[in-house]
Short mmCIF file of C-alpha atoms and ligand atoms in Angstrom, two decimals:
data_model
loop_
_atom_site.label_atom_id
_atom_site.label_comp_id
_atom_site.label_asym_id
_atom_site.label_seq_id
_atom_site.Cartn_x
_atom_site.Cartn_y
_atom_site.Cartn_z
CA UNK M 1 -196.04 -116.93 -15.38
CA UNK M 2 -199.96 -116.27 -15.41
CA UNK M 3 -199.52 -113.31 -16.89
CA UNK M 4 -197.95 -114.88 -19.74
CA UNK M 5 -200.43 -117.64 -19.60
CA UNK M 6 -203.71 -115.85 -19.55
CA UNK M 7 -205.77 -114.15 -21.95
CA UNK M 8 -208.70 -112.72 -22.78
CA UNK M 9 -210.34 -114.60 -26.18
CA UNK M 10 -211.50 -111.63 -27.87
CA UNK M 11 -214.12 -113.49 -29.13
CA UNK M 12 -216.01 -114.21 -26.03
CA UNK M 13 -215.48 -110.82 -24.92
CA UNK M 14 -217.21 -109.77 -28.46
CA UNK M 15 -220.47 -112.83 -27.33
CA UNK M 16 -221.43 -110.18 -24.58
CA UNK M 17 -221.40 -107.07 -26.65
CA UNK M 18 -225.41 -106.77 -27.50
CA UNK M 19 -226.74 -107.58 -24.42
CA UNK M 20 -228.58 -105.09 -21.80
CA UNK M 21 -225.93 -103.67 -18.68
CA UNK M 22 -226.52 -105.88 -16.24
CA UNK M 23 -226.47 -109.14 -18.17
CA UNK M 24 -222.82 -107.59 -19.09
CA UNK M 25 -222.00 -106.67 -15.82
CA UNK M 26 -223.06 -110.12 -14.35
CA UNK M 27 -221.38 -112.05 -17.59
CA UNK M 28 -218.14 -110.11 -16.64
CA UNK M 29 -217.86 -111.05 -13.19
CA UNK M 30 -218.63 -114.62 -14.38
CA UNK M 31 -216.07 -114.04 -16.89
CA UNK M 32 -213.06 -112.96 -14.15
CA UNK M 33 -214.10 -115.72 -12.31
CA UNK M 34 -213.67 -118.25 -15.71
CA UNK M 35 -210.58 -116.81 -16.34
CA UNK M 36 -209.04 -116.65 -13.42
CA UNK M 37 -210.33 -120.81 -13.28
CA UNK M 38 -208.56 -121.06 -16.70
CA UNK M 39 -205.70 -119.70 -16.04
CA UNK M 40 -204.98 -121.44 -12.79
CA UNK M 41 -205.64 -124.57 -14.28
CA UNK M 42 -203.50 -123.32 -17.25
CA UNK M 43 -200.49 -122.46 -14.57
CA UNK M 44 -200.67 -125.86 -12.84
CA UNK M 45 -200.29 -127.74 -16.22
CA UNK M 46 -197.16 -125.22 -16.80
CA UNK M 47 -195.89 -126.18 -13.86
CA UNK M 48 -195.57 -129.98 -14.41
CA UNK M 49 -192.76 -130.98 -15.15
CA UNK M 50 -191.65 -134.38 -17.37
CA UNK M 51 -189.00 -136.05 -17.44
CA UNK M 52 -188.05 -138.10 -20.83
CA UNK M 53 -184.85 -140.12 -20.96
CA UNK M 54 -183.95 -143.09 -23.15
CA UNK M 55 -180.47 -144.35 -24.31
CA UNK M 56 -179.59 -142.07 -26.91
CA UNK M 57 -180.98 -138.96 -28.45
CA UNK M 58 -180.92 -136.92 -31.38
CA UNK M 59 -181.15 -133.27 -31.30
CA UNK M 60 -182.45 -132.67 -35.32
CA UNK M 61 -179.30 -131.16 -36.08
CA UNK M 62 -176.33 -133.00 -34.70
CA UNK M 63 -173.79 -135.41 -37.14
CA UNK M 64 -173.83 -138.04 -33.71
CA UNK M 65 -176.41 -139.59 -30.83
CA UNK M 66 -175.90 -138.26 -27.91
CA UNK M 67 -175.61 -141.28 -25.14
CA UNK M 68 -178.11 -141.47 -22.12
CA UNK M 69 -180.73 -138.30 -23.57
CA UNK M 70 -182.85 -136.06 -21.58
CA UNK M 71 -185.37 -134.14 -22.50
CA UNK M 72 -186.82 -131.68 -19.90
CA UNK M 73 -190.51 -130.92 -20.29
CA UNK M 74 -192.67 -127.86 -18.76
CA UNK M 75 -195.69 -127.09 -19.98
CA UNK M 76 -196.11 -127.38 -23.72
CA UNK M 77 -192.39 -126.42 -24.14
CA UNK M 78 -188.72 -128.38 -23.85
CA UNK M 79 -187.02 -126.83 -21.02
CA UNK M 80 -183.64 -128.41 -21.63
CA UNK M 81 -182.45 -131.44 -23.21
CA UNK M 82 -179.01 -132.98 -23.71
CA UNK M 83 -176.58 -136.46 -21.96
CA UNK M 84 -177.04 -137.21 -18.37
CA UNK M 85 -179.32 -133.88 -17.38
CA UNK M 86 -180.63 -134.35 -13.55
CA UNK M 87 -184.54 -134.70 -13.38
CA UNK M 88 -185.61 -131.80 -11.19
CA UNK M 89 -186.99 -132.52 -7.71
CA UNK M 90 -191.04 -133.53 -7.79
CA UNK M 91 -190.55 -133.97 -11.99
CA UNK M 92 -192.70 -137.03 -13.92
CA UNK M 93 -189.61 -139.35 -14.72
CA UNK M 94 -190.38 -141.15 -18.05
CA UNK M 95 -187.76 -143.88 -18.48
CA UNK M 96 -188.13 -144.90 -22.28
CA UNK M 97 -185.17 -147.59 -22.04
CA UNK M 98 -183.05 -148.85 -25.41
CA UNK M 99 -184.66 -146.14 -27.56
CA UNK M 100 -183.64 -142.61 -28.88
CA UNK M 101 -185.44 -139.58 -28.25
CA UNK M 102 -186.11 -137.09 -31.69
CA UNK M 103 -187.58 -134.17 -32.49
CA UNK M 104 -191.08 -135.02 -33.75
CA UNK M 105 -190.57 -135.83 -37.36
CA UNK M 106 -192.10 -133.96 -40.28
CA UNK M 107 -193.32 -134.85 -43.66
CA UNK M 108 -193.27 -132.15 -46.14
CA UNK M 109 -195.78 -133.90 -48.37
CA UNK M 110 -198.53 -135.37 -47.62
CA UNK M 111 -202.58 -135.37 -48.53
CA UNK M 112 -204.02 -136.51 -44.90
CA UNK M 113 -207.61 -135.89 -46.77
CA UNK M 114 -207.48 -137.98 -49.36
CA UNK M 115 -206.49 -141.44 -50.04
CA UNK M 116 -204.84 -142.62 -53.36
CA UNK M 117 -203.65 -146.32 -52.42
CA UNK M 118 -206.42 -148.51 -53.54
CA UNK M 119 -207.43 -149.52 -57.03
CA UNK M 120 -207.36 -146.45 -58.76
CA UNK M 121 -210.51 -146.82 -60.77
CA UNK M 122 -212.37 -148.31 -57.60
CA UNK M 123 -210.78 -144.57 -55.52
CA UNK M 124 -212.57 -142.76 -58.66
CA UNK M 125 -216.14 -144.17 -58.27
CA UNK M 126 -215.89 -143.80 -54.47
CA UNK M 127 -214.22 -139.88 -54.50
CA UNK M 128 -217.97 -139.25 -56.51
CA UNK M 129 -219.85 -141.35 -54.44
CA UNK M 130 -219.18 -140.19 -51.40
CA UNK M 131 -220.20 -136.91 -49.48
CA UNK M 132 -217.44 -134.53 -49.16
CA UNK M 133 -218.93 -134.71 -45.19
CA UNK M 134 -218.55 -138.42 -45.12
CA UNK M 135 -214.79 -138.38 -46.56
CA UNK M 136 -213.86 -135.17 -44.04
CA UNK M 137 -215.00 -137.91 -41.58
CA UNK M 138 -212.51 -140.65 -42.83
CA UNK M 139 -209.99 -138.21 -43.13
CA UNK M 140 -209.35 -137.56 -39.04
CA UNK M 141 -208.52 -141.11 -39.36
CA UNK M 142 -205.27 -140.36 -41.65
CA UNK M 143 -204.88 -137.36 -39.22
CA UNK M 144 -204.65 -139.56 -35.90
CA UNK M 145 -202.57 -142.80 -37.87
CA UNK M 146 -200.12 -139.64 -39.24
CA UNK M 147 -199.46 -137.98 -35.85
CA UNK M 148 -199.36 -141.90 -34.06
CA UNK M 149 -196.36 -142.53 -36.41
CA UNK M 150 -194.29 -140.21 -35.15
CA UNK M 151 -194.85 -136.97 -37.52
CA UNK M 152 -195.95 -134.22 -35.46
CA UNK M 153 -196.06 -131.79 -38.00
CA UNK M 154 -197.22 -131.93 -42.00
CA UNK M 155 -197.36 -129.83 -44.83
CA UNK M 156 -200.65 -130.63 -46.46
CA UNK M 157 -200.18 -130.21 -50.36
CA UNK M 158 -203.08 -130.14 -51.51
CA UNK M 159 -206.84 -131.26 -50.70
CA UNK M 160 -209.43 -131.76 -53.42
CA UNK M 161 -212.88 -134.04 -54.43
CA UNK M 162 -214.21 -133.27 -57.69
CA UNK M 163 -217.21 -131.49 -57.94
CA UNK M 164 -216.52 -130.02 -54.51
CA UNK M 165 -215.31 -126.15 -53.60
CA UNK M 166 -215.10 -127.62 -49.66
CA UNK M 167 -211.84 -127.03 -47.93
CA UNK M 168 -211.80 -130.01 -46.08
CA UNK M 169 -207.82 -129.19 -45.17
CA UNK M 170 -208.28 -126.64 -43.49
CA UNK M 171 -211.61 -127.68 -41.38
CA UNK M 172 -208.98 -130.99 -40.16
CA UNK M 173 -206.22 -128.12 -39.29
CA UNK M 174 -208.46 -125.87 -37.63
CA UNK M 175 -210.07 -128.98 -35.53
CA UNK M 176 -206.89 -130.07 -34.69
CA UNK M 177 -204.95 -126.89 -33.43
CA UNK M 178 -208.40 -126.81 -31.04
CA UNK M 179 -208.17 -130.31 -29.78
CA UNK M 180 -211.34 -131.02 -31.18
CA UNK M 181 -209.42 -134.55 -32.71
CA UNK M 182 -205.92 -135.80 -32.40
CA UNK M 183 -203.48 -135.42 -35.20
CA UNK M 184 -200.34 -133.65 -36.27
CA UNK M 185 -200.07 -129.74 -36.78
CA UNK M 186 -200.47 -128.88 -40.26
CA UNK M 187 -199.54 -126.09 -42.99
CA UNK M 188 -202.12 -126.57 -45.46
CA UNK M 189 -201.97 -125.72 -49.30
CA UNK M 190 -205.75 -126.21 -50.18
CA UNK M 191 -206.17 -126.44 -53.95
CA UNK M 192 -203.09 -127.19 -55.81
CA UNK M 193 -202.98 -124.64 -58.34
CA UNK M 194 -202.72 -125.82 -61.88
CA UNK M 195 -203.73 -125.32 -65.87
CA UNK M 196 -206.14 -126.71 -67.19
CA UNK M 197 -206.17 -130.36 -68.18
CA UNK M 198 -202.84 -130.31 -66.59
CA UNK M 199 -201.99 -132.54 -63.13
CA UNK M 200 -204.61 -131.07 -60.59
CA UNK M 201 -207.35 -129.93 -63.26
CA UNK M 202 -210.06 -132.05 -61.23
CA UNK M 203 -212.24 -132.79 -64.08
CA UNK M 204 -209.56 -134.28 -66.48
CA UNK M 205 -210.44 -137.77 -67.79
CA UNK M 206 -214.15 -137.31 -66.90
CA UNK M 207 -216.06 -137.20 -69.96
CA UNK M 208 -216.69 -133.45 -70.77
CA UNK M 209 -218.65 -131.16 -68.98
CA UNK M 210 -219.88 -133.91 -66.88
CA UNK M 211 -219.59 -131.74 -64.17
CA UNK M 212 -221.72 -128.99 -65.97
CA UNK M 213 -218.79 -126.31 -65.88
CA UNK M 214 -214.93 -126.23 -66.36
CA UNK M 215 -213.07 -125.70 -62.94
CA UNK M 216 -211.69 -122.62 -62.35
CA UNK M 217 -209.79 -120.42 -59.80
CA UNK M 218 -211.81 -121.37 -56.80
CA UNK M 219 -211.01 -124.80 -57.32
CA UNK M 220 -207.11 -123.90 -58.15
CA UNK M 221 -207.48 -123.82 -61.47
CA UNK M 222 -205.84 -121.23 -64.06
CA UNK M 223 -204.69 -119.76 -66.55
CA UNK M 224 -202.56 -116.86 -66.89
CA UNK M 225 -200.43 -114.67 -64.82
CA UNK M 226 -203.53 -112.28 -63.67
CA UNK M 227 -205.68 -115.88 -62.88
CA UNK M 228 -203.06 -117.26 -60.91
CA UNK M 229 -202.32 -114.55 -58.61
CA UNK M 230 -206.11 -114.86 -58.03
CA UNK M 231 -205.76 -118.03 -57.75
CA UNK M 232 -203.36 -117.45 -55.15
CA UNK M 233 -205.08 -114.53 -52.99
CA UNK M 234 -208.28 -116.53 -53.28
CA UNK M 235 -206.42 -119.52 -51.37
CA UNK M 236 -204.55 -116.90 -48.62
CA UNK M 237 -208.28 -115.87 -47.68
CA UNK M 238 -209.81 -119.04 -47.39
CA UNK M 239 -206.65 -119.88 -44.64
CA UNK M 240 -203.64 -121.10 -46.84
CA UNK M 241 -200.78 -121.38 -45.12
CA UNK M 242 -198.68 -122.24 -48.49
CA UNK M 243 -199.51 -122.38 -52.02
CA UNK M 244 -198.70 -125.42 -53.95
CA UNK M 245 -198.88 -125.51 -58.04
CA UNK M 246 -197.97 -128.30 -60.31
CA UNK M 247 -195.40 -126.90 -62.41
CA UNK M 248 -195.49 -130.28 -64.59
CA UNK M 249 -197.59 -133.24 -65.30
CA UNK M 250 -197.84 -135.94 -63.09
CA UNK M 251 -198.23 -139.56 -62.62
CA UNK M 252 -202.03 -140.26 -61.23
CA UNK M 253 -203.75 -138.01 -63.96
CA UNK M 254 -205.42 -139.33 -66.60
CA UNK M 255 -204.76 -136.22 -69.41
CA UNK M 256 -201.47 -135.21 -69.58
CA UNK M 257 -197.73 -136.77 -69.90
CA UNK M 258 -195.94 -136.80 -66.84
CA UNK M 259 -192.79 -134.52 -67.85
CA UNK M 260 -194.84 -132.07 -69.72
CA UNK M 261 -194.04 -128.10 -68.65
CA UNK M 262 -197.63 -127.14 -67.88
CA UNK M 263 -197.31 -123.41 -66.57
CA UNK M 264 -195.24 -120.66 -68.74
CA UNK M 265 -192.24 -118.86 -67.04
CA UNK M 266 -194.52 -115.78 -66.61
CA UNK M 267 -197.28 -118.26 -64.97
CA UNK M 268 -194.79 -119.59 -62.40
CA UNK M 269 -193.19 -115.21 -62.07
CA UNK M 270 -196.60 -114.07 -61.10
CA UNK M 271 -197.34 -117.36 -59.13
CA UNK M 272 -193.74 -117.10 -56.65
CA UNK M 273 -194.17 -113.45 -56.58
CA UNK M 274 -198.12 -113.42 -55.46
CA UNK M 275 -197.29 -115.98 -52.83
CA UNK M 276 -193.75 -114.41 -51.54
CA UNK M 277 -195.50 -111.32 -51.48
CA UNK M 278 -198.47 -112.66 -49.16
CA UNK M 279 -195.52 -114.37 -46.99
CA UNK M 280 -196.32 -117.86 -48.33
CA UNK M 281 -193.68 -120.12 -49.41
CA UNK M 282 -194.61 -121.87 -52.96
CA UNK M 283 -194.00 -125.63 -53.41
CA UNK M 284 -194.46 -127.10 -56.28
CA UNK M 285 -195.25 -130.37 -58.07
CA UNK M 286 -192.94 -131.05 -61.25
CA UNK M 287 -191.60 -134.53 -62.59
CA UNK M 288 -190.33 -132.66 -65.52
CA UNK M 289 -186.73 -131.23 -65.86
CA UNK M 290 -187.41 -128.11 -68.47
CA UNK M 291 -190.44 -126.89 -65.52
CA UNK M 292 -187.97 -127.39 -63.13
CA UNK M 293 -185.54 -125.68 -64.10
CA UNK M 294 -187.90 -122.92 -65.28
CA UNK M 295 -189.46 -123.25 -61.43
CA UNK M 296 -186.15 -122.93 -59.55
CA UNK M 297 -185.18 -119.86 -62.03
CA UNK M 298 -188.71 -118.21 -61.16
CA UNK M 299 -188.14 -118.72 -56.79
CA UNK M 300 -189.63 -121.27 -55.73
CA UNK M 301 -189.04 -122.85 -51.93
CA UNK M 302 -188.98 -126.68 -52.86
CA UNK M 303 -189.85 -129.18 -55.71
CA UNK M 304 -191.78 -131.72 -55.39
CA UNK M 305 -190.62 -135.05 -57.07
CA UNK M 306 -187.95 -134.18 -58.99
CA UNK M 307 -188.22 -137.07 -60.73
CA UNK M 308 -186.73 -136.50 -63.98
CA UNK M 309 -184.27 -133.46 -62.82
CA UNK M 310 -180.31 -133.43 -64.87
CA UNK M 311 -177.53 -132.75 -62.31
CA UNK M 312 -177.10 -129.33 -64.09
CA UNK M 313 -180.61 -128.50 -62.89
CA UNK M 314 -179.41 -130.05 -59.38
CA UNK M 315 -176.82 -127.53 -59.59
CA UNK M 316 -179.21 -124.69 -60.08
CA UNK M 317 -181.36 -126.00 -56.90
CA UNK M 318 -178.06 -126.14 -55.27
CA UNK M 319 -176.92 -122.69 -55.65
CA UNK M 320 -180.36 -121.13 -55.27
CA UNK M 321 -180.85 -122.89 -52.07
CA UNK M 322 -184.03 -124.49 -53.46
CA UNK M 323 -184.93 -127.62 -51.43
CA UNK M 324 -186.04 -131.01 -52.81
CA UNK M 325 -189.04 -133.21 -51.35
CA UNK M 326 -188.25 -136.48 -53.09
CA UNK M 327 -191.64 -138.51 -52.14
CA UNK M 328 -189.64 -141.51 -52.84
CA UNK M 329 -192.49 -143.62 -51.34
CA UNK M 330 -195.03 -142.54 -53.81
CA UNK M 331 -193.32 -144.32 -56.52
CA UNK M 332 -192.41 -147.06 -54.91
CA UNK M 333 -196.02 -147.97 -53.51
CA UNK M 334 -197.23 -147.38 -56.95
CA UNK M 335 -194.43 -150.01 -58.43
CA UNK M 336 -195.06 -152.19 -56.23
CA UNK M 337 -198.73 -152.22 -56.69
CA UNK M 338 -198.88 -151.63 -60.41
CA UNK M 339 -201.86 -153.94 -61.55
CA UNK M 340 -204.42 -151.09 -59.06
CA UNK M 341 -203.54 -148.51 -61.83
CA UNK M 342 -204.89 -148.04 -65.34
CA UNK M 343 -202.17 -148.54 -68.16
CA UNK M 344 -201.64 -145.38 -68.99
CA UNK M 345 -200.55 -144.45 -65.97
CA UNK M 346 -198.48 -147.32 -65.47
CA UNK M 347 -196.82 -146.33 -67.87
CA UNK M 348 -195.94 -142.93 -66.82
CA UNK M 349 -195.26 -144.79 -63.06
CA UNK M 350 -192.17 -146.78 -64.76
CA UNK M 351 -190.65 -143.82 -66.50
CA UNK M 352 -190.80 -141.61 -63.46
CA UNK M 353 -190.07 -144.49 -61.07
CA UNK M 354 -186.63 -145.24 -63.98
CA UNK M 355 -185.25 -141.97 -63.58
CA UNK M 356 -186.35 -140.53 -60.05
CA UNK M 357 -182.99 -143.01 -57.68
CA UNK M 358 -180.51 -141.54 -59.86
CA UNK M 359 -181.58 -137.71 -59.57
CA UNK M 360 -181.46 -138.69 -55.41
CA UNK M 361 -178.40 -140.18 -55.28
CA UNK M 362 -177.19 -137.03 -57.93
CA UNK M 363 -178.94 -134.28 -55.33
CA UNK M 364 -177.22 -136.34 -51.77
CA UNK M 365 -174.01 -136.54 -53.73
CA UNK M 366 -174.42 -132.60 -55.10
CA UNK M 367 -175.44 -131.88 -51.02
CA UNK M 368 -178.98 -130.38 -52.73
CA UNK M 369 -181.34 -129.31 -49.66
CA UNK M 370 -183.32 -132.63 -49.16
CA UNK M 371 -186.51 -131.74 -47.12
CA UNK M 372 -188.61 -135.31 -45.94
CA UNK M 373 -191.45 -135.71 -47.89
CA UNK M 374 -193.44 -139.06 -48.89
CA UNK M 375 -196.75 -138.54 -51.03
CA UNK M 376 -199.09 -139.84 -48.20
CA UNK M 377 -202.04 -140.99 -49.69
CA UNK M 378 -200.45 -142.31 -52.44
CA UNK M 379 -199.80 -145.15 -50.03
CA UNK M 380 -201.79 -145.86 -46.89
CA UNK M 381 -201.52 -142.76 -44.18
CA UNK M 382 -199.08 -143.52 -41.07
CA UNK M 383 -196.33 -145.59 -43.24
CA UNK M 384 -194.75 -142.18 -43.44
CA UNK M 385 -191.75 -143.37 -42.03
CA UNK M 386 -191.15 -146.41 -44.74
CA UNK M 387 -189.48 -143.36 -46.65
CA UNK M 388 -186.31 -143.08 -44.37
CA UNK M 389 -185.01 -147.07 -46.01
CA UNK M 390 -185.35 -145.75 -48.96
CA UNK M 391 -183.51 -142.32 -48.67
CA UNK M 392 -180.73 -144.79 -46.74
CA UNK M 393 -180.48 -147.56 -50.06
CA UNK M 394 -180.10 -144.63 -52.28
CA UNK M 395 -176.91 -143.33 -50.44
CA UNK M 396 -178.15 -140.81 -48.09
CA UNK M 397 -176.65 -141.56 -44.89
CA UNK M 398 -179.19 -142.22 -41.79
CA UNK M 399 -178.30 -139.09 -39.09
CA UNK M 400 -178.83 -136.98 -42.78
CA UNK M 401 -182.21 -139.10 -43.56
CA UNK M 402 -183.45 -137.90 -39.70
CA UNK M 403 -181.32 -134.58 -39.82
CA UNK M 404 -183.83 -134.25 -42.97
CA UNK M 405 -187.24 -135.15 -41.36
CA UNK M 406 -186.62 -132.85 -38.72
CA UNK M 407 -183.86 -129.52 -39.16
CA UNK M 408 -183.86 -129.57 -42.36
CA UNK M 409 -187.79 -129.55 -42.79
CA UNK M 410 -188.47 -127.10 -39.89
CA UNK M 411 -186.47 -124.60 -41.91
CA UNK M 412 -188.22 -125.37 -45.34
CA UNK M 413 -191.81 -124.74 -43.27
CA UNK M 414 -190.27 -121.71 -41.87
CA UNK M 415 -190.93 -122.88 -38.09
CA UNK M 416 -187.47 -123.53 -37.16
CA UNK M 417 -187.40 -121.16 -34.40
CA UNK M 418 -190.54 -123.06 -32.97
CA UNK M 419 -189.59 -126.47 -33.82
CA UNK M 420 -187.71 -129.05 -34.82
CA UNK M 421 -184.60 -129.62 -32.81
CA UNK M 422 -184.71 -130.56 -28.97
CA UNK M 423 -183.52 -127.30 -27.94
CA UNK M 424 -184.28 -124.98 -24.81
CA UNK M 425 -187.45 -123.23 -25.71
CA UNK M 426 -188.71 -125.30 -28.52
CA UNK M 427 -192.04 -126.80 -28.35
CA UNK M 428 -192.19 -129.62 -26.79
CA UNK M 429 -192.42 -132.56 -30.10
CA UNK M 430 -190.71 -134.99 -28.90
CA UNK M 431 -190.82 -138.71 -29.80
CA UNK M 432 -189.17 -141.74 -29.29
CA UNK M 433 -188.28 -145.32 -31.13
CA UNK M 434 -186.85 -148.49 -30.21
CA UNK M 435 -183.03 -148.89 -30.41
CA UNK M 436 -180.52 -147.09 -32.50
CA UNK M 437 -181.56 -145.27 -35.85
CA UNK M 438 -177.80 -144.93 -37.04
CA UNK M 439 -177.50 -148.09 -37.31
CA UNK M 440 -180.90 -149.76 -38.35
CA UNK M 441 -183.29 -146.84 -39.93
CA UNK M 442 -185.98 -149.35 -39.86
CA UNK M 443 -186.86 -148.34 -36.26
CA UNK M 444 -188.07 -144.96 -37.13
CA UNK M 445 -191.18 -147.17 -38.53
CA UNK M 446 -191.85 -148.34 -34.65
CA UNK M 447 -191.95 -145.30 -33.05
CA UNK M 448 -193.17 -145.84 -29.29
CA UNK M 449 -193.65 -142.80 -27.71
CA UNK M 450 -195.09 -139.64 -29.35
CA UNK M 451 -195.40 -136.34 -27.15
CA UNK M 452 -196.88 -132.86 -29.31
CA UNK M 453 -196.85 -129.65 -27.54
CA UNK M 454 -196.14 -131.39 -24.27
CA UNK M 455 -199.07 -133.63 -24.22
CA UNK M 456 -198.56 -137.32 -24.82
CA UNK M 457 -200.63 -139.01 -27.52
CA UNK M 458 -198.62 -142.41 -27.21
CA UNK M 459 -196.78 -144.05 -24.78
CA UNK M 460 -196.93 -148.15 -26.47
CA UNK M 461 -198.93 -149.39 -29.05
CA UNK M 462 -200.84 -147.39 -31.09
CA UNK M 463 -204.51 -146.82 -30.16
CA UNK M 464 -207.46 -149.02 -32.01
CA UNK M 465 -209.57 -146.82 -30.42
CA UNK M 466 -209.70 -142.98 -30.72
CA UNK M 467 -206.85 -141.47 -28.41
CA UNK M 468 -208.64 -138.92 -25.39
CA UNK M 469 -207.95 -135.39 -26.32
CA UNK M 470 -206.07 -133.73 -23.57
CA UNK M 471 -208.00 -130.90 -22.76
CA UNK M 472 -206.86 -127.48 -23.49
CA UNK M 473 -206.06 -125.45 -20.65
CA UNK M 474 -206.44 -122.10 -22.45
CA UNK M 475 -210.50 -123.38 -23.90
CA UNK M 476 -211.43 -120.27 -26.20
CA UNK M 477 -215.06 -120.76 -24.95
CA UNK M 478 -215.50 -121.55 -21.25
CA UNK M 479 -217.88 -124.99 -21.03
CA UNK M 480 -221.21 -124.71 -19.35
ZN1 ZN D 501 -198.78 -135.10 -53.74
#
């Protein structure tokens, strides 16, 4: 077991490499003595073992609950989980009561680095005003309210402030996966790649060249099949772990309609192939039906939207195994808040908002892939979950709606053999809410108990105040 615990950061071993012999020698025998400190610490938390059992439980891939669930804990993996397990001797019992236990669940769309929900003219002003330092700041905020809610894992599509080349998305994955603050784990897009003056050219409804240049590749912007796949390699070596694109226009942009195709079929070839080449999956933002169907055609993993999607484009998702993240949330916060946007977006809002609960109930009837996806930031970060009623009220039945946030998503990300079901050998997401999903979804928006990676971040309310970091037991740098 310490074998498989321990290692060697390569790192620190590389921090002793120009200093004199003896410092080295004395630096290494400090260093067998750190490690062998880590890694006994590391051992002891492997050994702990926690118990989890509440009424019911779903596994993130089963049609039923399972009655009195048990999920086995060692370390920061699930050990075994299933009806009426025995705790093992000396084990931490955790008796959660009338609630079911879940995988951790995911959202395959969100911005946890922005935030859209406000008055939209009002989010302009500030997005300038503020220092790209100051809103990295705010954004472990969305991070911690995210992961509190119950999603343990996000795929962040798309971080950007105008002006700015910062990736601020990757800075709030990389200080997360290092417990530096609390929040879920992350696959992060950076820039959305688009045209220009289409849905994620930055500078589009600014007056011109207020910014003293056009954007260009480095902030996701391009044109072309040659541009994008720079586009794309230039995102892979800043730390992308998938590449996102808007495919159409959108609803929150000032320049462009919101069905509009607004890359060519050789754009989105050289975009699928780039990314599929580099072992990222491509997601990408379309409203429109022509771009989707010119999307799906070229490869890509999942659209984003859908809103204005036929069935016979349904059908082509369908048979090409192309998922569908329907954000249903975004629209629905925007409708229901429609005086914070300027009218030519409302607009835009109403005609998406129209057409987007008949192409769900077409893609649930069709049995399209539906991966769980919600536009946070569109709407305040950590209502996540408010997307579940709505996949229910459009005919999606609930053990599909949390089949969806958790199976179902895992695969899309690609970390289905990590995560996502309570399975032997999975990590250890697990989380829990208050009665009986099956028969009232609302209770997946009062989760209770969230555990990532074996370490509990709530047990009760959620914190006002910032939630202690566990501390790793593997630290890459040894503390003074
Ligand atoms: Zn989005």
């Amino acid at each position: 077991m310490i074998a498989q615990t321990c290692f060697v950061s390569p790192k620190f071993l590389y921090a002793g490499m120009n200093m004199p012999a003896s410092c080295r020698s004395s630096l290494r025998s400090t260093f067998v003595i750190l490690a062998f400190f880590s890694c006994a610490i590391g051992a002891r938390a492997a050994d702990k073992v926690i118990v989890l059992k509440a009424a019911r439980l779903f596994d993130g891939k089963s049609k039923t609950l399972a009655q009195n669930g048990v999920v086995i804990v060692q370390g920061n993996k699930i050990v075994d989980a299933g009806s009426n397990l025995p705790a093992p001797p000396d084990a931490q019992v955790i008796d959660l009561g009338d609630a079911t236990l879940s995988p951790g669940f995911m959202d395959g769309h969100t911005h946890l680095t922005l935030d859209f929900s406000g008055n939209y003219n009002e989010r302009r002003l500030k997005e300038v005003d503020l220092n790209v330092s100051e809103q990295a700041i705010i954004a472990t905020r969305h991070a911690r309210a995210t992961v509190e809610a119950g999603f343990t894992t996000v795929r962040d599509l798309g971080s950007r402030f105008v002006g700015s080349k910062e990736f601020v998305d990757i800075a709030l994955r990389n200080s997360i996966n290092k417990g530096v603050i609390v929040g879920p784990r992350m696959l992060v897009a950076t820039f959305g790649i688009g045209a220009t003056g289409g849905h994620f050219d930055p500078t589009s409804g600014f007056r011109d060249m207020l910014f003293g240049r056009e954007p260009d590749y480095s902030e996701g912007i391009a044109d072309g099949p040659d541009a994008i796949r720079k586009a794309v390699r230039f995102e892979v070596k800043n730390g992308a772990d998938v590449i996102k694109a808007a495919v159409s226009g959108g609803v929150l942009s000032l320049a462009d309609e919101v069905d509009t195709p607004q890359l060519t079929p050789a754009e989105m070839a050289a975009l699928v192939d780039e990314s599929h080449r580099l072992r990222k999956k491509v997601a990408v933002h379309c409203h429109g039906d022509q771009a989707a169907k010119e999307a799906i055609e070229a490869g890509v993993d999942s659209i984003e939207h859908g809103s204005f999607m036929k069935p016979e484009t349904l059908t082509l998702m369908k048979n090409k195994g192309t998922y569908l993240t329907p954000t249903l949330m975004a629209t629905e916060w925007i409708m229901s808040k429609i005086d914070n946007y300027p009218p030519a977006l409302q607009g835009k809002a109403k005609a998406a908002g129209a057409a987007r609960s008949e192409m769900f109930r077409n893609a649930v009837k069709m049995g399209v892939k539906i991966s769980f996806g919600t536009d946070a930031a569109v709407f305040p970060h950590g209502q996540n979950a408010k997307e579940f009623k709505l996949m229910v009220d459009l005919g999606m039945a609930p053990i599909d709606a949390l089949t969806s946030a958790t199976g179902t998503t895992a695969e899309l990300f690609g970390i289905a053999q990590k995560t996502g079901t309570l399975q032997k050998g999975k990590l250890a997401d697990v989380i829990a809410m208050p009665g009986d999903p099956t028969a009232d979804i609302t209770v997946t928006e009062r989760v209770s108990f969230v555990m990532k990676e074996g370490k509990i971040i709530r047990n009760g309310p959620p914190s006002a105040q910032p939630v202690a970091v566990s501390a790793d037991p593997e630290p890459e740098f040894p503390a003074d």
